[in-house]
């Protein structure tokens, strides 16, 4: 078992943003987490990463409880996070951003090789290695955010809306990258408003509405589900 | 203005600017990481001056050793203040700002009781007076300039090239994203507060031989630091350096040409103009 959430509840002040969510991600999975704006998907990812601790419930990663750990400790256990809105460091260069991604690693010697392998995934980042991240296009920033998360060598990667605001061609490229990251053995939780894309990539999916999981199953089944089709796929 | 007056004023401007830059860069560093205006920064500067007074005048240590000790002691005090007072507030910015106001008053009060309210003189490291043409400037003033420059170079190198300095920049740019890279944001906040206080302490300790030391000396300099970081852009160390230079020149030349009160007016007028033209400050994003 890779990641297991049991009855996780999260509050923002008095507002309950996530209610009794249980969710599992196995090794090698791509799990899609879909739902309308404000359903609590981003909050759930932030909670897994330790940015926003849960008010109730339990989160386990590879058997260990992580719901009381700080973000820095959770990264070290092997959970990478590509945050909503990319959140690259705007006044650092592309290379500096990637090196920040390796901040938690102890094996400093192989960091350079991993920068090269990120550059192989994203040749455009290699071309722009000395450029400030704030001056990149949206698609390039997204690639940088993914590359930065890869630099921590995660066993599980949380990706929050990687396709948001990108052109269809770039979205396709990002989708290929997600699939190829998964092929190297990294499990992925993919939060997407582009539900068709998410379900295509994922083997399993969860549908969230107003803080709760309302539906889950194999993504092929979810795609056939009438409610999902009506609500998200425009059929 | 004669040539001699000009040289004299220029050297004074550089000396004043050096102290302003140290003061403001610590102020802006704390702002960039913790997103708070630390109103106690003037009192930290005052503590730096008292520290150098006690180490050099009461314990008769060499001035430079006293300076280093003052920087270290007040830097550690800053770390403790952050841990004990600011950290428990969990990044609630407004309460932290109010706390810093309270801390300013408390430190001033404690200093008055503990050290006495009177002026204390500190002997500088040198009592020679240098003469260039008709200008005369004491070595104890002049020495402030290279020491400040060295401290600022060290600060820039630390932030640019060390792992911890890079972590500080990351936290300043996006603290959530920094946490997701494995950076301990609470530790960085604590360290930034300590470094910020150490810089204020350096400013206070360096100026101590030039002016007298007393518990209320922080009040005017905090306003200067505030003008400088608004001029330079809140949170930018380069902005603090340039803003400090500008204000040092305005204050020194303004005071020589038109008197002290007019110099103060020019400083604020300049701030208003820059904020009208470029509200984010010269180096602000």
mmCIF file with all atom_site columns, N, CA and C in Angstrom, chain B residues 7 32 76 121 181 239 266:
data_model
loop_
_atom_site.group_PDB
_atom_site.id
_atom_site.type_symbol
_atom_site.label_atom_id
_atom_site.label_alt_id
_atom_site.label_comp_id
_atom_site.label_asym_id
_atom_site.label_entity_id
_atom_site.label_seq_id
_atom_site.pdbx_PDB_ins_code
_atom_site.Cartn_x
_atom_site.Cartn_y
_atom_site.Cartn_z
_atom_site.occupancy
_atom_site.B_iso_or_equiv
_atom_site.pdbx_formal_charge
_atom_site.auth_seq_id
_atom_site.auth_comp_id
_atom_site.auth_asym_id
_atom_site.auth_atom_id
_atom_site.pdbx_PDB_model_num
ATOM 1  N N  . UNK B 1 7   ? 33.547 67.657 0.315  1.00 0.00 ? 7   UNK B N  1
ATOM 2  C CA . UNK B 1 7   ? 34.194 66.394 0.703  1.00 0.00 ? 7   UNK B CA 1
ATOM 3  C C  . UNK B 1 7   ? 33.690 65.927 2.056  1.00 0.00 ? 7   UNK B C  1
ATOM 4  N N  . UNK B 1 32  ? 10.640 40.302 4.118  1.00 0.00 ? 32  UNK B N  1
ATOM 5  C CA . UNK B 1 32  ? 10.527 39.425 2.957  1.00 0.00 ? 32  UNK B CA 1
ATOM 6  C C  . UNK B 1 32  ? 10.175 37.996 3.363  1.00 0.00 ? 32  UNK B C  1
ATOM 7  N N  . UNK B 1 76  ? 21.589 36.311 18.304 1.00 0.00 ? 76  UNK B N  1
ATOM 8  C CA . UNK B 1 76  ? 21.035 35.178 19.059 1.00 0.00 ? 76  UNK B CA 1
ATOM 9  C C  . UNK B 1 76  ? 19.769 35.606 19.801 1.00 0.00 ? 76  UNK B C  1
ATOM 10 N N  . UNK B 1 121 ? 28.683 57.662 26.318 1.00 0.00 ? 121 UNK B N  1
ATOM 11 C CA . UNK B 1 121 ? 29.641 57.785 25.217 1.00 0.00 ? 121 UNK B CA 1
ATOM 12 C C  . UNK B 1 121 ? 30.374 56.459 24.991 1.00 0.00 ? 121 UNK B C  1
ATOM 13 N N  . UNK B 1 181 ? 9.403  21.877 -1.216 1.00 0.00 ? 181 UNK B N  1
ATOM 14 C CA . UNK B 1 181 ? 10.725 21.397 -1.647 1.00 0.00 ? 181 UNK B CA 1
ATOM 15 C C  . UNK B 1 181 ? 11.499 20.811 -0.460 1.00 0.00 ? 181 UNK B C  1
ATOM 16 N N  . UNK B 1 239 ? 17.202 46.701 -2.990 1.00 0.00 ? 239 UNK B N  1
ATOM 17 C CA . UNK B 1 239 ? 16.415 47.928 -2.820 1.00 0.00 ? 239 UNK B CA 1
ATOM 18 C C  . UNK B 1 239 ? 16.804 48.645 -1.549 1.00 0.00 ? 239 UNK B C  1
ATOM 19 N N  . UNK B 1 266 ? 12.716 66.633 2.836  1.00 0.00 ? 266 UNK B N  1
ATOM 20 C CA . UNK B 1 266 ? 13.122 66.147 1.507  1.00 0.00 ? 266 UNK B CA 1
ATOM 21 C C  . UNK B 1 266 ? 13.017 64.626 1.435  1.00 0.00 ? 266 UNK B C  1
#
